[in-house]
Amino acid sequence: QHQQHNDRNGSYLIFHVLDMDWDDIAPDEASVSSGATPSSSLSQRKHGNLGKLGLPFMASVGGFSPGILVELYGAEATGKTALALHATLMAILPATYKGFQLGGQGCSAVWLDVDLKLRARKVKKLLGSMLEKIFASQTGQIKPHEQEMETLLSSSLSRLLITPIETSVELVATLYSMDSVLETHADVGLVVIDSISGLYWIDQSRSGDSRHAANQKDVCHALQKLMQKYSISVIATKGMLMSTNNPNSSSHPTIHREFMGEEWRMLVNHRFVLSESGQIIQNTSYGHQVRGNFCIEKDMVCFS
């Protein structure tokens, strides 16, 4: 039942989220299933700035402009995936619905699930909670009834494409193969990699530094080509590596240690470091600036 895209560089699976019967999804079941591929062409792509996608700190860099890469960096459990998913759901939501201002972009998004932890049930529940919060905040409007809510969820989630990634070789092949997806889905405006560092230790243990470096160069080359050719915005989460010599290295949240190579460093346009206390810190060549605070309540992101 899966929709498969193939080309000379390899093959991989891309799935639509919502064509599955949600009531039958087991908690540990694969996230998504297939759907129809719309016909489009490269000339039809017309993405402009995607705005903040529900992330207030993106105002400091002018929003998600076409062809940029935003890195969310931090230690484990600092909210990297939660922020990326929040932005993704704002991307696939429409701007308005029956008089309500939803603030979405109505575009499609691709989620490359390196950490293998995105689940269909969780995604649908989270989007439903976000919509309930939006509807409750806008008085004077008649809240959509249950069937209308289900229709809105279905149409929005059908714009989310997910593929699991289990090896760095598969990640490289997937990125090189994405031409076939982006050429047939002209409305894709956002690509998320969660996480770009997820395969680091696997590469290190299997092949050592030389193979890891080669894989990272291939990843960077493929991403740069996609961003330039299709004007997509990219969010990449990246975990903080603990130093074996200094187990307290994560106690300095504004310190960024680059381990992805020079090509990756040059590819990142904006880096935001997430601290365990919920601070969002922009990391630039000029220093560190706090851009806001956030917390996660019942899987929902709240900003202050």
Tab-separated table of C-alpha atoms in Angstrom:
chain	number	residue	atom	x	y	z
A	1	GLN	CA	0.000	0.000	0.000
A	2	HIS	CA	2.995	2.282	-0.003
A	3	GLN	CA	3.804	4.841	-2.664
A	4	GLN	CA	7.397	4.399	-3.804
A	5	HIS	CA	9.632	6.843	-5.686
A	6	ASN	CA	12.638	5.498	-7.549
A	7	ASP	CA	15.418	6.976	-9.628
A	8	ARG	CA	18.929	6.072	-10.713
A	9	ASN	CA	20.404	7.128	-7.373
A	10	GLY	CA	18.376	4.658	-5.322
A	11	SER	CA	14.904	4.175	-3.973
A	12	TYR	CA	12.993	5.170	-0.890
A	13	LEU	CA	9.474	5.423	0.436
A	14	ILE	CA	7.409	8.553	0.920
A	15	PHE	CA	4.033	8.208	2.583
A	16	HIS	CA	0.992	10.388	3.010
A	17	VAL	CA	-0.035	10.595	6.643
A	18	LEU	CA	-3.794	10.411	6.495
A	19	ASP	CA	-4.906	7.760	4.007
A	20	MET	CA	-4.630	5.160	6.782
A	21	ASP	CA	-7.603	4.228	8.974
A	22	TRP	CA	-6.596	6.097	12.130
A	23	ASP	CA	-8.800	3.985	14.401
A	24	ASP	CA	-6.754	0.904	13.503
A	25	ILE	CA	-3.305	2.366	14.116
A	26	ALA	CA	-1.336	0.591	16.813
A	27	PRO	CA	0.880	2.811	19.018
A	28	ASP	CA	4.064	1.287	17.606
A	29	GLU	CA	2.853	1.014	14.031
A	30	ALA	CA	4.543	2.776	11.128
A	31	SER	CA	3.552	6.387	10.850
A	32	VAL	CA	1.888	6.800	7.488
A	33	SER	CA	0.482	5.301	4.317
A	34	SER	CA	0.267	6.139	0.662
A	35	GLY	CA	-1.764	8.644	-1.274
A	36	ALA	CA	-2.218	10.037	-4.752
A	37	THR	CA	0.558	12.088	-6.245
A	38	PRO	CA	-0.586	15.405	-7.693
A	39	SER	CA	0.632	16.416	-11.104
A	40	SER	CA	2.859	19.473	-11.182
A	41	SER	CA	6.033	20.857	-12.660
A	42	LEU	CA	9.073	22.792	-11.506
A	43	SER	CA	7.740	25.926	-13.176
A	44	GLN	CA	4.656	25.832	-10.949
A	45	ARG	CA	6.651	26.229	-7.742
A	46	LYS	CA	6.016	29.669	-6.311
A	47	HIS	CA	6.978	29.589	-2.653
A	48	GLY	CA	7.801	32.850	-0.984
A	49	ASN	CA	8.640	33.427	2.642
A	50	LEU	CA	6.829	30.874	4.815
A	51	GLY	CA	6.780	33.302	7.720
A	52	LYS	CA	7.551	32.237	11.282
A	53	LEU	CA	5.572	28.957	11.116
A	54	GLY	CA	4.465	29.489	14.685
A	55	LEU	CA	8.021	29.994	15.991
A	56	PRO	CA	8.264	33.588	17.337
A	57	PHE	CA	12.059	33.520	17.467
A	58	MET	CA	12.179	33.197	13.663
A	59	ALA	CA	11.156	36.872	13.468
A	60	SER	CA	14.767	37.720	14.350
A	61	VAL	CA	15.941	36.279	11.015
A	62	GLY	CA	13.016	37.340	8.825
A	63	GLY	CA	11.117	34.046	8.909
A	64	PHE	CA	11.597	30.988	6.739
A	65	SER	CA	12.714	32.583	3.493
A	66	PRO	CA	13.126	30.333	0.424
A	67	GLY	CA	16.262	28.226	0.337
A	68	ILE	CA	17.434	28.592	3.960
A	69	LEU	CA	18.485	25.959	6.483
A	70	VAL	CA	17.653	26.440	10.163
A	71	GLU	CA	19.394	24.235	12.709
A	72	LEU	CA	17.845	23.494	16.117
A	73	TYR	CA	20.699	22.376	18.360
A	74	GLY	CA	20.643	21.126	21.912
A	75	ALA	CA	21.093	18.319	24.384
A	76	GLU	CA	18.643	15.451	24.682
A	77	ALA	CA	15.070	16.371	25.705
A	78	THR	CA	15.455	20.108	25.070
A	79	GLY	CA	12.506	20.284	22.663
A	80	LYS	CA	14.176	20.123	19.255
A	81	THR	CA	11.695	17.686	17.729
A	82	ALA	CA	8.742	19.432	19.378
A	83	LEU	CA	9.670	22.794	17.818
A	84	ALA	CA	10.282	21.208	14.414
A	85	LEU	CA	6.930	19.411	14.527
A	86	HIS	CA	5.129	22.578	15.647
A	87	ALA	CA	6.536	24.435	12.627
A	88	THR	CA	5.646	21.545	10.325
A	89	LEU	CA	2.010	21.475	11.436
A	90	MET	CA	1.748	25.247	10.991
A	91	ALA	CA	3.110	24.787	7.468
A	92	ILE	CA	0.444	22.236	6.469
A	93	LEU	CA	-2.484	24.079	8.078
A	94	PRO	CA	-4.404	26.496	5.824
A	95	ALA	CA	-4.326	30.209	6.562
A	96	THR	CA	-8.049	30.344	7.351
A	97	TYR	CA	-10.967	27.993	7.869
A	98	LYS	CA	-14.630	29.041	8.054
A	99	GLY	CA	-13.777	32.495	9.348
A	100	PHE	CA	-11.069	31.354	11.764
A	101	GLN	CA	-7.524	32.644	11.347
A	102	LEU	CA	-5.335	29.522	11.606
A	103	GLY	CA	-2.078	31.175	10.581
A	104	GLY	CA	-0.913	28.265	8.444
A	105	GLN	CA	0.692	28.229	5.011
A	106	GLY	CA	-1.294	25.443	3.337
A	107	CYS	CA	1.820	23.921	1.808
A	108	SER	CA	3.124	20.371	1.900
A	109	ALA	CA	6.027	19.309	4.096
A	110	VAL	CA	8.451	16.376	4.002
A	111	TRP	CA	9.659	14.849	7.281
A	112	LEU	CA	12.783	12.668	7.096
A	113	ASP	CA	12.454	10.576	10.253
A	114	VAL	CA	16.005	9.618	11.160
A	115	ASP	CA	15.119	9.143	14.839
A	116	LEU	CA	12.181	6.856	13.885
A	117	LYS	CA	9.878	8.281	16.531
A	118	LEU	CA	7.112	10.125	14.661
A	119	ARG	CA	3.765	8.334	15.004
A	120	ALA	CA	0.547	8.997	13.117
A	121	ARG	CA	-1.656	8.921	16.212
A	122	LYS	CA	0.548	11.470	17.993
A	123	VAL	CA	0.634	13.788	14.969
A	124	LYS	CA	-3.135	13.789	14.572
A	125	LYS	CA	-3.755	14.281	18.290
A	126	LEU	CA	-1.293	17.165	18.455
A	127	LEU	CA	-2.772	18.922	15.426
A	128	GLY	CA	-6.254	18.516	16.904
A	129	SER	CA	-5.088	20.072	20.186
A	130	MET	CA	-3.490	22.973	18.319
A	131	LEU	CA	-6.741	23.622	16.450
A	132	GLU	CA	-8.808	23.468	19.628
A	133	LYS	CA	-6.515	26.098	21.174
A	134	ILE	CA	-6.804	28.320	18.097
A	135	PHE	CA	-10.603	28.050	17.992
A	136	ALA	CA	-10.884	28.805	21.721
A	137	SER	CA	-8.762	31.951	21.353
A	138	GLN	CA	-11.006	33.504	18.696
A	139	THR	CA	-14.344	34.559	20.133
A	140	GLY	CA	-17.394	35.473	18.073
A	141	GLN	CA	-17.018	32.508	15.708
A	142	ILE	CA	-19.012	29.292	15.633
A	143	LYS	CA	-16.656	26.423	16.374
A	144	PRO	CA	-16.568	23.801	13.583
A	145	HIS	CA	-18.568	20.680	14.386
A	146	GLU	CA	-16.962	17.241	14.642
A	147	GLN	CA	-17.241	16.330	10.960
A	148	GLU	CA	-15.840	19.695	9.871
A	149	MET	CA	-12.956	19.232	12.295
A	150	GLU	CA	-12.243	15.793	10.863
A	151	THR	CA	-12.303	17.215	7.329
A	152	LEU	CA	-9.845	19.937	8.315
A	153	LEU	CA	-7.532	17.422	9.976
A	154	SER	CA	-7.694	15.111	6.959
A	155	SER	CA	-6.992	17.796	4.375
A	156	SER	CA	-4.120	19.241	6.413
A	157	LEU	CA	-2.441	15.948	7.264
A	158	SER	CA	-2.650	14.775	3.660
A	159	ARG	CA	0.008	17.424	2.980
A	160	LEU	CA	2.523	15.797	5.319
A	161	LEU	CA	4.916	13.289	3.735
A	162	ILE	CA	7.127	11.125	5.928
A	163	THR	CA	9.864	8.617	5.233
A	164	PRO	CA	11.875	6.629	7.802
A	165	ILE	CA	15.671	6.755	7.521
A	166	GLU	CA	17.734	4.000	9.147
A	167	THR	CA	21.265	4.495	7.777
A	168	SER	CA	23.386	7.390	6.579
A	169	VAL	CA	23.631	5.754	3.156
A	170	GLU	CA	19.825	5.711	3.024
A	171	LEU	CA	19.698	9.389	4.005
A	172	VAL	CA	22.079	10.300	1.187
A	173	ALA	CA	20.127	8.195	-1.323
A	174	THR	CA	16.841	9.716	-0.164
A	175	LEU	CA	18.071	13.282	-0.567
A	176	TYR	CA	19.475	12.581	-4.019
A	177	SER	CA	16.184	10.911	-4.961
A	178	MET	CA	13.947	13.733	-3.772
A	179	ASP	CA	13.865	15.384	-7.183
A	180	SER	CA	11.108	12.937	-8.115
A	181	VAL	CA	9.017	14.045	-5.122
A	182	LEU	CA	9.588	17.770	-5.392
A	183	GLU	CA	8.927	17.794	-9.118
A	184	THR	CA	5.551	16.103	-8.620
A	185	HIS	CA	4.598	17.955	-5.420
A	186	ALA	CA	4.961	21.618	-6.334
A	187	ASP	CA	3.432	22.678	-3.022
A	188	VAL	CA	6.261	21.284	-0.856
A	189	GLY	CA	7.761	24.261	0.928
A	190	LEU	CA	9.423	22.685	3.973
A	191	VAL	CA	11.729	19.711	4.558
A	192	VAL	CA	12.556	18.572	8.105
A	193	ILE	CA	15.417	16.249	9.071
A	194	ASP	CA	15.014	14.853	12.579
A	195	SER	CA	17.783	14.514	13.371
A	196	ILE	CA	20.760	15.226	11.170
A	197	SER	CA	23.043	13.887	13.915
A	198	GLY	CA	21.003	10.746	14.556
A	199	LEU	CA	23.328	8.480	12.603
A	200	TYR	CA	26.587	9.983	13.876
A	201	TRP	CA	27.534	7.295	16.375
A	202	ILE	CA	26.430	4.486	14.068
A	203	ASP	CA	28.748	5.821	11.373
A	204	GLN	CA	31.562	6.249	13.871
A	205	SER	CA	31.298	2.690	15.164
A	206	ARG	CA	30.966	1.067	11.745
A	207	SER	CA	33.263	3.037	9.519
A	208	GLY	CA	35.237	5.612	11.463
A	209	ASP	CA	35.799	9.265	10.684
A	210	SER	CA	36.588	8.899	6.977
A	211	ARG	CA	33.268	7.288	6.002
A	212	HIS	CA	31.295	9.635	8.244
A	213	ALA	CA	32.972	12.659	6.658
A	214	ALA	CA	32.208	11.373	3.168
A	215	ASN	CA	28.557	10.769	4.049
A	216	GLN	CA	28.196	14.257	5.522
A	217	LYS	CA	29.660	15.840	2.403
A	218	ASP	CA	27.150	13.922	0.289
A	219	VAL	CA	24.283	15.028	2.557
A	220	CYS	CA	25.354	18.665	2.337
A	221	HIS	CA	25.759	18.545	-1.433
A	222	ALA	CA	22.319	17.002	-1.934
A	223	LEU	CA	20.610	19.445	0.454
A	224	GLN	CA	22.251	22.474	-1.125
A	225	LYS	CA	21.110	21.337	-4.559
A	226	LEU	CA	17.504	20.846	-3.380
A	227	MET	CA	17.348	24.210	-1.600
A	228	GLN	CA	18.709	26.080	-4.589
A	229	LYS	CA	16.667	24.279	-7.232
A	230	TYR	CA	13.311	24.141	-5.432
A	231	SER	CA	13.525	27.102	-3.025
A	232	ILE	CA	12.527	24.927	-0.078
A	233	SER	CA	13.186	25.813	3.543
A	234	VAL	CA	14.883	23.184	5.707
A	235	ILE	CA	14.767	22.547	9.449
A	236	ALA	CA	17.395	20.178	10.831
A	237	THR	CA	17.548	19.125	14.459
A	238	LYS	CA	20.995	18.302	15.805
A	239	GLY	CA	21.826	16.710	19.128
A	240	MET	CA	24.637	17.910	21.359
A	241	LEU	CA	27.517	15.464	21.666
A	242	MET	CA	28.712	14.745	25.166
A	243	SER	CA	32.464	14.957	25.522
A	244	THR	CA	34.032	11.808	26.972
A	245	ASN	CA	36.643	14.026	28.635
A	246	ASN	CA	34.082	16.406	30.076
A	247	PRO	CA	30.778	14.786	31.012
A	248	ASN	CA	29.490	18.196	32.108
A	249	SER	CA	29.905	19.686	28.632
A	250	SER	CA	26.138	20.064	28.211
A	251	SER	CA	26.027	22.422	31.205
A	252	HIS	CA	27.065	25.243	28.880
A	253	PRO	CA	24.070	25.386	26.511
A	254	THR	CA	25.319	28.290	24.401
A	255	ILE	CA	28.508	26.473	23.423
A	256	HIS	CA	28.147	24.851	20.042
A	257	ARG	CA	30.606	22.195	19.023
A	258	GLU	CA	30.510	21.483	15.303
A	259	PHE	CA	31.044	17.829	14.503
A	260	MET	CA	29.312	17.683	11.122
A	261	GLY	CA	32.202	19.098	9.125
A	262	GLU	CA	32.955	22.386	7.406
A	263	GLU	CA	30.443	21.772	4.599
A	264	TRP	CA	27.590	21.541	7.111
A	265	ARG	CA	28.776	24.631	8.991
A	266	MET	CA	28.718	26.619	5.759
A	267	LEU	CA	25.286	25.275	4.781
A	268	VAL	CA	23.503	26.341	8.000
A	269	ASN	CA	22.005	29.820	7.681
A	270	HIS	CA	20.678	30.171	11.237
A	271	ARG	CA	21.398	28.137	14.354
A	272	PHE	CA	19.263	28.237	17.496
A	273	VAL	CA	20.580	26.552	20.622
A	274	LEU	CA	17.947	25.151	22.994
A	275	SER	CA	18.815	24.997	26.682
A	276	GLU	CA	17.398	22.651	29.283
A	277	SER	CA	15.739	25.648	30.954
A	278	GLY	CA	13.745	26.433	27.811
A	279	GLN	CA	15.798	29.329	26.497
A	280	ILE	CA	16.149	29.794	22.744
A	281	ILE	CA	19.556	31.236	21.967
A	282	GLN	CA	20.644	32.385	18.536
A	283	ASN	CA	24.205	31.329	17.863
A	284	THR	CA	26.021	33.613	15.422
A	285	SER	CA	29.563	34.652	14.606
A	286	TYR	CA	28.867	37.812	16.639
A	287	GLY	CA	27.987	35.944	19.827
A	288	HIS	CA	24.865	34.605	21.517
A	289	GLN	CA	21.495	36.324	21.853
A	290	VAL	CA	18.488	35.032	23.776
A	291	ARG	CA	15.493	35.036	21.419
A	292	GLY	CA	12.800	33.776	23.770
A	293	ASN	CA	11.645	31.025	26.077
A	294	PHE	CA	9.353	28.061	25.623
A	295	CYS	CA	7.984	25.051	27.430
A	296	ILE	CA	6.145	21.892	26.393
A	297	GLU	CA	2.797	21.106	27.999
A	298	LYS	CA	0.992	17.905	26.963
A	299	ASP	CA	3.202	17.727	23.836
A	300	MET	CA	2.196	21.293	22.852
A	301	VAL	CA	4.769	24.073	22.531
A	302	CYS	CA	4.067	27.240	24.527
A	303	PHE	CA	6.148	30.411	24.126
A	304	SER	CA	6.786	33.193	26.606
